[in-house]
Coordinates of C-alpha atoms in Angstrom, one line a residue:
M252 CA 0.0 0.0 0.0
S253 CA 1.2 3.5 -0.7
P254 CA 1.6 5.8 2.3
I255 CA -1.1 8.4 3.1
T256 CA -0.1 11.8 2.0
N257 CA -1.4 15.3 2.6
S258 CA -3.9 17.1 0.3
E259 CA -1.3 19.3 -1.4
P260 CA 0.7 17.1 -3.8
S261 CA 3.7 18.8 -5.4
A262 CA 2.7 17.8 -8.9
L263 CA -0.7 19.6 -8.6
A264 CA 0.2 22.5 -10.9
P265 CA 1.5 20.5 -13.8
L266 CA -1.5 18.2 -13.6
E267 CA -3.9 21.2 -13.6
R268 CA -2.2 22.6 -16.7
Q269 CA -2.6 19.3 -18.4
S270 CA -6.2 19.2 -17.5
V271 CA -6.9 22.7 -18.8
L272 CA -5.0 22.0 -22.0
R273 CA -6.9 18.7 -22.5
T274 CA -10.2 20.4 -21.9
L275 CA -9.4 23.2 -24.4
K276 CA -8.5 20.6 -27.1
S277 CA -11.7 18.6 -26.5
P278 CA -15.0 20.2 -27.7
R279 CA -17.0 17.8 -25.5
L280 CA -15.1 18.8 -22.3
L281 CA -15.0 22.4 -23.2
K282 CA -18.8 22.5 -23.8
T283 CA -19.3 21.2 -20.2
E284 CA -17.1 23.9 -18.8
V285 CA -18.7 26.7 -20.9
L286 CA -22.3 25.6 -20.0
G287 CA -21.4 25.1 -16.4
G288 CA -19.9 28.7 -16.2
L289 CA -23.1 30.1 -17.9
V290 CA -25.5 28.4 -15.5
V291 CA -23.4 29.5 -12.5
A292 CA -23.3 33.1 -13.8
L293 CA -27.1 33.2 -14.1
A294 CA -27.5 31.8 -10.6
L295 CA -25.0 34.3 -9.2
I296 CA -26.9 37.4 -10.4
P297 CA -29.9 37.4 -8.0
E298 CA -27.8 36.1 -5.1
A299 CA -25.2 38.8 -5.5
I300 CA -28.0 41.4 -5.5
A301 CA -29.6 39.9 -2.5
F302 CA -26.3 39.8 -0.5
S303 CA -25.7 43.4 -1.4
I304 CA -29.0 44.3 0.1
I305 CA -28.1 42.3 3.3
A306 CA -24.8 44.2 3.5
G307 CA -26.6 47.5 2.9
V308 CA -24.7 48.5 -0.3
D309 CA -25.6 49.2 -3.9
P310 CA -26.4 45.9 -5.8
R311 CA -23.6 46.8 -8.3
I312 CA -21.0 46.3 -5.5
G313 CA -22.1 42.7 -5.0
L314 CA -22.2 42.0 -8.8
F315 CA -18.8 43.5 -9.4
A316 CA -17.5 41.5 -6.4
S317 CA -18.8 38.3 -7.9
F318 CA -17.1 39.0 -11.2
T319 CA -13.7 39.9 -9.7
M320 CA -13.7 37.1 -7.1
A321 CA -14.6 34.4 -9.7
V322 CA -12.0 35.6 -12.3
S323 CA -9.3 36.2 -9.7
I324 CA -9.7 32.9 -7.9
S325 CA -9.7 31.0 -11.2
F326 CA -6.0 32.0 -11.5
F327 CA -4.9 32.1 -7.8
G328 CA -7.1 29.5 -6.1
G329 CA -6.1 26.0 -5.2
R330 CA -9.4 24.2 -5.9
P331 CA -10.3 23.9 -9.6
A332 CA -14.0 24.4 -10.5
M333 CA -14.8 25.9 -7.1
I334 CA -16.8 29.2 -7.4
S335 CA -16.0 32.2 -5.2
A336 CA -18.2 35.3 -5.2
A337 CA -20.0 37.7 -3.0
T338 CA -21.6 35.6 -0.1
G339 CA -24.2 36.0 2.6
A340 CA -21.6 35.0 5.3
I341 CA -19.4 38.0 4.4
A342 CA -22.4 40.3 4.0
L343 CA -23.6 39.5 7.5
V344 CA -20.2 40.1 9.0
I345 CA -19.7 43.5 7.3
A346 CA -23.2 44.9 7.4
P347 CA -22.7 46.7 10.8
L348 CA -19.6 48.5 9.5
V349 CA -21.5 49.7 6.4
A350 CA -24.3 51.1 8.6
S351 CA -21.9 52.9 11.0
H352 CA -19.1 54.1 8.8
G353 CA -20.2 53.9 5.2
T354 CA -18.9 52.3 2.0
D355 CA -15.3 53.6 2.0
Y356 CA -14.6 51.9 5.4
F357 CA -16.3 48.8 4.2
I358 CA -14.1 48.5 1.1
A359 CA -11.0 49.2 3.2
A360 CA -12.0 46.4 5.5
V361 CA -12.3 44.0 2.4
I362 CA -8.8 44.9 1.4
M363 CA -7.5 44.4 4.9
A364 CA -9.3 41.1 5.2
G365 CA -7.5 39.9 2.0
I366 CA -4.2 40.9 3.6
F367 CA -5.0 38.9 6.7
Q368 CA -6.0 35.9 4.6
M369 CA -2.6 35.9 2.9
I370 CA -0.8 36.2 6.2
L371 CA -2.9 33.3 7.6
A372 CA -2.0 31.3 4.5
L373 CA 1.7 31.9 5.2
L374 CA 1.2 30.8 8.8
G375 CA -0.3 27.5 7.7
V376 CA -3.9 28.0 8.6
A377 CA -5.0 25.4 6.0
K378 CA -3.4 22.7 8.1
L379 CA -6.0 23.3 10.8
M380 CA -8.5 21.6 8.4
R381 CA -7.2 18.2 9.6
F382 CA -8.7 19.0 13.1
I383 CA -12.3 19.3 11.7
P384 CA -14.0 15.9 12.3
R385 CA -16.1 14.3 9.6
Q386 CA -19.3 14.7 11.5
V387 CA -18.7 18.5 11.7
M388 CA -18.2 18.4 7.9
V389 CA -21.5 16.5 7.6
G390 CA -23.2 19.0 9.8
F391 CA -21.7 21.9 7.8
V392 CA -23.0 20.4 4.5
N393 CA -26.5 19.7 5.9
A394 CA -26.7 23.2 7.5
L395 CA -25.7 24.9 4.2
A396 CA -28.3 22.8 2.3
I397 CA -31.0 23.9 4.8
L398 CA -29.8 27.6 4.5
I399 CA -29.9 27.4 0.7
F400 CA -33.5 26.1 0.9
L401 CA -34.6 28.6 3.5
A402 CA -33.2 31.4 1.3
Q403 CA -35.7 30.4 -1.3
V404 CA -38.8 30.6 1.0
P405 CA -39.2 34.4 0.7
E406 CA -39.4 33.9 -3.1
L407 CA -42.4 31.6 -2.6
L408 CA -44.4 33.8 -0.2
G409 CA -46.8 36.5 -1.3
V410 CA -46.3 35.8 -5.0
P411 CA -48.8 35.2 -7.9
W412 CA -50.1 31.6 -7.9
L413 CA -48.4 31.0 -11.3
V414 CA -45.0 31.0 -9.5
Y415 CA -45.8 27.6 -8.0
P416 CA -46.5 25.6 -11.2
L417 CA -43.4 27.3 -12.7
V418 CA -41.2 26.2 -9.8
G419 CA -42.8 22.7 -10.1
L420 CA -42.0 22.6 -13.8
G421 CA -38.4 23.8 -13.1
L422 CA -37.9 21.0 -10.5
L423 CA -39.3 18.4 -13.0
I424 CA -36.7 19.5 -15.5
V425 CA -33.7 19.7 -13.2
F426 CA -34.5 16.3 -11.7
G427 CA -35.9 14.5 -14.8
L428 CA -33.7 15.7 -17.7
P429 CA -30.4 14.1 -16.5
K430 CA -32.2 10.7 -16.7
L431 CA -32.7 11.3 -20.4
T432 CA -29.5 13.3 -21.4
T433 CA -26.6 15.1 -19.8
A434 CA -25.6 16.8 -23.0
I435 CA -26.9 20.2 -21.6
P436 CA -27.0 21.0 -17.9
A437 CA -30.5 20.6 -16.6
P438 CA -30.4 23.9 -14.7
L439 CA -29.7 25.8 -17.9
V440 CA -32.6 24.1 -19.7
A441 CA -34.9 25.0 -16.8
I442 CA -33.9 28.7 -16.9
V443 CA -34.3 28.9 -20.6
V444 CA -37.7 27.1 -20.7
L445 CA -39.2 29.0 -17.8
T446 CA -38.0 32.3 -19.2
G447 CA -39.5 31.4 -22.6
I448 CA -42.8 30.5 -21.1
T449 CA -43.1 33.7 -19.0
V450 CA -42.1 36.0 -21.9
L451 CA -44.2 34.4 -24.6
A452 CA -47.2 34.1 -22.4
S453 CA -46.7 37.5 -20.9
V454 CA -46.9 36.0 -17.4
A455 CA -46.5 38.6 -14.6
V456 CA -44.2 36.9 -12.1
P457 CA -41.2 38.2 -10.1
T458 CA -38.1 38.4 -12.2
V459 CA -34.4 39.0 -11.7
G460 CA -34.9 42.7 -12.8
D461 CA -37.2 43.2 -9.8
K462 CA -34.3 42.4 -7.4
G463 CA -32.4 45.6 -8.3
Q464 CA -30.7 47.7 -10.9
L465 CA -28.1 46.0 -13.0
P466 CA -24.9 47.9 -13.8
E467 CA -24.4 49.5 -17.2
S468 CA -20.6 49.9 -17.1
L469 CA -17.5 48.0 -16.2
P470 CA -16.0 48.1 -12.7
S471 CA -13.2 50.7 -12.3
L472 CA -10.3 51.2 -9.9
F473 CA -11.5 52.3 -6.5
I474 CA -9.3 53.7 -3.7
P475 CA -11.2 53.9 -0.4
N476 CA -11.2 57.4 1.1
V477 CA -10.4 56.7 4.8
P478 CA -7.9 58.5 7.0
L479 CA -4.7 56.6 7.6
T480 CA -4.7 56.7 11.4
F481 CA -4.6 54.3 14.3
E482 CA -8.3 55.1 15.0
T483 CA -9.2 53.9 11.5
L484 CA -7.2 50.7 12.1
Q485 CA -9.1 50.1 15.4
V486 CA -12.4 50.4 13.5
L487 CA -11.4 48.1 10.6
F488 CA -9.5 45.5 12.5
P489 CA -12.3 43.4 14.1
Y490 CA -14.4 43.4 10.9
A491 CA -11.5 42.5 8.6
L492 CA -10.3 39.7 10.9
A493 CA -13.8 38.3 11.2
M494 CA -14.2 38.5 7.4
A495 CA -10.8 36.7 6.9
F496 CA -11.7 33.8 9.2
V497 CA -15.2 33.3 8.0
G498 CA -14.1 33.5 4.4
L499 CA -11.3 31.1 4.8
L500 CA -13.4 28.6 6.9
E501 CA -16.2 28.5 4.3
S502 CA -13.7 28.3 1.4
L503 CA -11.6 25.6 2.9
M504 CA -14.5 23.4 3.9
T505 CA -16.1 23.9 0.5
A506 CA -12.8 22.9 -1.1
K507 CA -12.7 19.8 1.0
L508 CA -16.3 18.9 0.0
V509 CA -15.4 19.3 -3.7
D510 CA -12.4 17.1 -3.2
D511 CA -14.8 14.4 -2.0
V512 CA -17.3 14.9 -4.8
T513 CA -14.6 14.8 -7.5
D514 CA -12.2 12.3 -5.9
T515 CA -9.3 14.8 -6.5
H516 CA -6.9 16.7 -4.3
S517 CA -6.6 20.5 -3.9
N518 CA -4.0 22.8 -2.5
K519 CA -5.5 24.3 0.6
T520 CA -2.6 26.6 1.3
R521 CA -2.8 28.0 -2.2
E522 CA -6.6 28.4 -1.9
S523 CA -6.1 30.4 1.4
W524 CA -3.5 32.6 -0.4
G525 CA -5.8 32.9 -3.4
Q526 CA -8.8 34.0 -1.4
G527 CA -6.7 36.8 0.1
A528 CA -5.4 37.9 -3.3
A529 CA -9.0 37.8 -4.8
N530 CA -10.4 39.9 -1.9
I531 CA -7.6 42.5 -2.3
I532 CA -8.3 42.8 -6.0
T533 CA -12.0 42.9 -5.4
G534 CA -11.6 45.7 -2.8
F535 CA -9.6 47.8 -5.2
F536 CA -12.4 47.5 -7.8
G537 CA -15.0 48.5 -5.3
G538 CA -16.4 45.1 -4.6
M539 CA -17.8 43.8 -1.3
G540 CA -15.4 40.8 -1.1
G541 CA -16.5 37.2 -0.7
C542 CA -15.4 33.6 -0.5
A543 CA -16.3 30.2 -1.9
M544 CA -20.0 29.5 -2.5
I545 CA -21.2 26.0 -1.9
G546 CA -24.5 26.3 -3.8
Q547 CA -22.9 27.7 -7.0
T548 CA -20.0 25.3 -6.6
M549 CA -22.4 22.3 -6.5
I550 CA -24.2 23.7 -9.6
N551 CA -20.9 23.8 -11.4
V552 CA -19.4 20.5 -10.2
K553 CA -22.3 18.3 -9.5
A554 CA -25.1 19.5 -11.7
S555 CA -23.0 20.6 -14.7
G556 CA -20.0 18.3 -14.4
A557 CA -17.3 21.0 -14.7
R558 CA -13.9 20.1 -13.4
T559 CA -11.4 22.8 -14.3
R560 CA -10.6 26.5 -13.7
I561 CA -12.1 27.3 -17.1
S562 CA -15.6 27.1 -15.7
T563 CA -14.8 29.3 -12.8
F564 CA -13.2 31.9 -15.1
L565 CA -16.2 31.8 -17.4
A566 CA -18.7 32.1 -14.6
G567 CA -17.2 35.5 -13.7
T568 CA -16.8 36.6 -17.4
F569 CA -20.3 35.5 -18.3
L570 CA -21.7 37.3 -15.2
L571 CA -20.1 40.6 -16.4
I572 CA -21.3 40.2 -20.0
L573 CA -24.8 39.3 -18.9
V574 CA -25.3 42.2 -16.5
V575 CA -23.6 44.9 -18.6
V576 CA -24.3 43.8 -22.2
L577 CA -27.4 41.6 -21.9
G578 CA -28.9 43.2 -18.7
D579 CA -32.3 43.7 -20.3
V580 CA -32.5 40.0 -21.3
V581 CA -31.3 38.8 -17.9
A582 CA -33.8 41.0 -16.1
L583 CA -36.6 38.9 -17.8
I584 CA -35.5 35.6 -16.1
P585 CA -38.3 34.6 -13.7
M586 CA -37.1 34.0 -10.1
A587 CA -39.1 30.8 -10.2
A588 CA -36.5 29.3 -12.5
L589 CA -33.6 30.2 -10.1
V590 CA -35.6 29.1 -7.1
A591 CA -36.1 25.6 -8.7
V592 CA -32.4 25.4 -9.4
M593 CA -31.4 26.3 -5.9
I594 CA -34.0 23.9 -4.3
F595 CA -32.4 21.2 -6.5
V596 CA -29.0 22.3 -5.2
S597 CA -30.1 22.1 -1.6
I598 CA -31.6 18.6 -2.1
A599 CA -28.5 17.4 -3.9
T600 CA -26.1 18.9 -1.3
F601 CA -27.8 17.5 1.8
D602 CA -26.3 14.3 3.1
W603 CA -29.4 12.1 3.3
H604 CA -27.5 9.1 4.4
S605 CA -26.8 10.9 7.7
I606 CA -30.5 11.0 8.7
R607 CA -31.5 7.5 7.6
P608 CA -33.0 5.6 10.6
S609 CA -30.2 3.0 10.4
T610 CA -27.4 5.6 10.5
P611 CA -28.0 7.1 14.0
R612 CA -28.5 3.6 15.4
M613 CA -25.2 2.5 13.9
M614 CA -23.2 5.7 14.8
P615 CA -22.0 6.5 18.3
K616 CA -24.4 8.9 20.0
S617 CA -21.6 11.4 20.4
E618 CA -21.0 11.5 16.6
T619 CA -24.7 12.2 15.9
T620 CA -24.7 14.8 18.6
V621 CA -21.8 16.7 17.0
M622 CA -23.5 16.7 13.6
L623 CA -26.8 17.9 15.0
I624 CA -25.2 20.7 17.1
T625 CA -23.3 21.9 14.1
V626 CA -26.5 22.0 12.0
I627 CA -28.5 23.8 14.7
F628 CA -26.0 26.5 15.5
T629 CA -25.1 27.1 11.9
V630 CA -28.8 27.5 10.8
A631 CA -29.7 29.5 14.0
T632 CA -26.9 32.0 13.6
H633 CA -26.5 31.9 9.8
N634 CA -22.8 32.1 10.6
L635 CA -20.7 29.2 9.5
A636 CA -17.8 30.1 11.7
I637 CA -20.0 29.9 14.9
G638 CA -21.6 26.7 13.8
V639 CA -18.4 24.9 12.8
G640 CA -16.5 26.3 15.8
I641 CA -19.1 25.0 18.3
G642 CA -19.3 21.7 16.4
V643 CA -15.5 21.2 16.7
L644 CA -15.5 22.2 20.4
T645 CA -18.4 19.8 21.1
A646 CA -16.5 17.0 19.2
M647 CA -13.3 17.7 21.3
V648 CA -15.2 17.6 24.6
L649 CA -17.1 14.4 23.8
F650 CA -13.9 12.8 22.5
A651 CA -11.9 13.7 25.5
N652 CA -14.7 12.5 27.8
R653 CA -15.0 9.2 25.9
V654 CA -11.2 8.6 25.9
A655 CA -10.9 9.5 29.5
H656 CA -13.2 6.6 30.5
L657 CA -10.9 4.1 28.6
V658 CA -8.1 4.5 31.2
T659 CA -8.1 1.7 33.7
V660 CA -6.0 1.2 36.9
T661 CA -5.7 -2.4 38.2
R662 CA -4.3 -3.0 41.7
S663 CA -2.6 -6.2 42.9
I664 CA -0.5 -7.3 45.9
E665 CA 2.6 -9.2 45.2
E666 CA 5.2 -10.7 47.6
H667 CA 8.9 -10.5 47.1
F668 CA 11.1 -12.1 49.7
E669 CA 8.3 -12.0 52.2
E670 CA 7.8 -8.3 51.5
K671 CA 4.5 -7.1 50.1
I672 CA 4.4 -4.8 47.1
A673 CA 1.3 -3.0 45.8
K674 CA 1.5 -3.0 42.0
Y675 CA -0.7 -0.7 39.9
A676 CA -1.1 -1.3 36.2
V677 CA -2.2 1.8 34.3
N678 CA -3.7 1.3 30.8
G679 CA -4.8 4.0 28.4
E680 CA -3.9 7.4 27.1
L681 CA -3.3 9.9 29.8
F682 CA -4.0 13.6 29.2
F683 CA -5.8 16.5 31.0
S684 CA -9.2 14.7 31.0
S685 CA -8.2 11.2 31.9
S686 CA -5.4 12.1 34.3
N687 CA -7.8 14.2 36.5
D688 CA -9.3 10.9 37.8
L689 CA -6.0 9.1 38.0
Y690 CA -5.1 10.6 41.4
S691 CA -8.2 9.0 43.1
Q692 CA -7.4 5.4 41.9
F693 CA -4.7 4.7 44.6
N694 CA -5.1 3.4 48.1
Y695 CA -2.5 5.6 49.7
A696 CA -3.2 4.7 53.4
E697 CA -3.8 1.0 52.9
D698 CA -0.9 0.2 50.6
P699 CA 2.2 -1.5 51.9
Q700 CA 5.6 0.3 52.2
N701 CA 6.6 -0.3 48.6
I702 CA 4.5 0.6 45.5
V703 CA 5.2 0.0 41.8
I704 CA 3.2 1.9 39.2
D705 CA 3.4 0.0 35.9
M706 CA 2.8 2.3 32.9
Y707 CA 3.9 0.0 30.1
N708 CA 0.5 0.2 28.5
S709 CA 0.0 3.9 28.8
H710 CA 1.3 7.1 27.3
L711 CA 1.8 10.6 28.9
W712 CA 0.5 13.4 26.6
D713 CA 0.6 16.6 28.6
A714 CA 1.7 18.6 31.7
S715 CA -1.6 17.7 33.5
T716 CA -0.6 14.1 33.5
I717 CA 2.9 14.9 34.8
A718 CA 1.4 17.0 37.6
A719 CA -1.0 14.1 38.4
L720 CA 2.0 11.7 38.8
D721 CA 3.8 14.2 40.9
S722 CA 0.7 14.4 43.1
I723 CA 0.5 10.6 43.4
T724 CA 4.2 10.2 44.4
G725 CA 4.0 13.2 46.7
K726 CA 1.0 11.7 48.5
Y727 CA 2.8 8.5 49.0
E728 CA 5.8 10.3 50.3
K729 CA 3.5 12.0 52.9
Y730 CA 2.8 8.6 54.2
G731 CA 6.5 7.7 54.2
K732 CA 6.1 5.1 51.4
N733 CA 8.3 4.3 48.4
V734 CA 7.0 4.7 44.9
Q735 CA 8.6 3.4 41.7
I736 CA 7.2 4.3 38.3
E737 CA 8.3 1.9 35.5
G738 CA 7.5 1.0 31.9
L739 CA 7.3 4.6 30.5
N740 CA 7.9 4.7 26.8
Q741 CA 10.7 7.0 25.5
A742 CA 8.6 10.0 24.8
S743 CA 6.7 9.8 28.1
L744 CA 10.0 9.4 30.0
K745 CA 11.5 12.4 28.4
M746 CA 8.5 14.6 29.2
R747 CA 8.5 13.4 32.8
E748 CA 12.3 14.1 33.1
R749 CA 11.7 17.6 31.7
L750 CA 8.6 18.5 33.7
G751 CA 8.6 16.2 36.8
G752 CA 8.7 18.1 40.1
K753 CA 8.6 21.5 38.4
L754 CA 4.9 22.1 38.1
G755 CA 4.2 22.8 41.8
G756 CA 0.9 23.0 43.6
H757 CA 0.3 19.4 44.8
S758 CA -2.7 20.7 46.7
L759 CA -4.5 21.2 43.4
W760 CA -4.8 17.4 43.0
G761 CA -6.6 16.7 46.2
F762 CA -4.4 16.9 49.3
H763 CA -2.9 19.6 51.5
E764 CA 0.7 20.2 52.3
D765 CA 0.2 18.4 55.6
G766 CA -1.0 15.3 53.8
R767 CA -4.7 15.6 54.7
S768 CA -7.1 14.6 52.0
S769 CA -9.1 17.5 50.7

């Protein structure tokens, strides 16, 4: 078997170049990338406008951000075919700054967030992804699927009754067409068919044009007009840092999801650096910044079958062409078509296996709990950073609690040359959680004069365990008894030699300096 490697193979760049060149030479593959980019561009328009409204800025700022983010990340990103654009997560983080200080401070914060992301990439933040458990990932995916679906609900309330059969027809197309042919992405067919029906029949239903004014010119260079003072930095710093973390978290987790869907690897460090570069570029073109979008990425990768950077680049390019050159045509697209596409995306994204009746019965309760908590907090706060953070924290606590109970201490009395010796065999991994109970497992007063603690089947992981051992030996010394610790492996022995007797405060572990039990 070949050894397990990390997700950043050194040959990634040459392989990507080969993939792009092969796609450009193949009409069939190129058609998939082109149509995928077109569908994503159409789906991006209303979302970018909606996120601009959430942030409290002009819709053109969100549309320009989606263009610059998609095009920039197609060159700088580490995950081919992943779509980055203006997102709701970033809009929620930045909205208070827009309300209190205006657009210039907002754009300055976007640029600063990009700088922070590049610094975090250099510091190796992508490596932290290995500490996110699978059940947190499942919860993250399910929560996003729920949020994508909930975002469509307002488009189905207080609308003409014709919207509902249109949405139904759109769902029939996106679910049914792939069973007949995959030559053209089903979401694109749904958009074209529903638009044709509403235009030819002069049906009055909500359209993309109702969402806001589309831009009529190209984005231009924008330098935020903010004073270069320490006070400005104090205002921008918390928002920029929050944007950087939320953007990287959503982008890296989406990249990991695409890795699983496509059975390919991506360069997470490059993706982190690329997100920073894309946000800096977006800021200097007056965009609201953004990160990876799981909904549009799933349209591109899962529904359309795109696999290269070509589709990402074309998504941004088509978006700009559609809103600037063909804005009048795009404005006619009924929202019912896009709602049907996004409902399809939410259903396709959700991990249905995780809620089958057999799965919870098979999985440990702690694993199911982690998934549910991640979903609940992500959906409740609409903040991925909070949901995932609480999910990871829950997983850590439950894991530590479970492992702590796997530590056993077995006592036996042996006789050597008519002298009794109490022998304790410690089995398991000893760290802050499991070592807290270790102190109470010994019969200090009842044991004979000599005690042997056999740690052959255990391992010391942290200072808490060293302090616990010091407390145990100290307690026996208070009784005037001899203790010998044996069987430590090399790593544990080195740690004890370095820290043993230097951590102080034996009373913290249950006895006072005079030897009385607390």
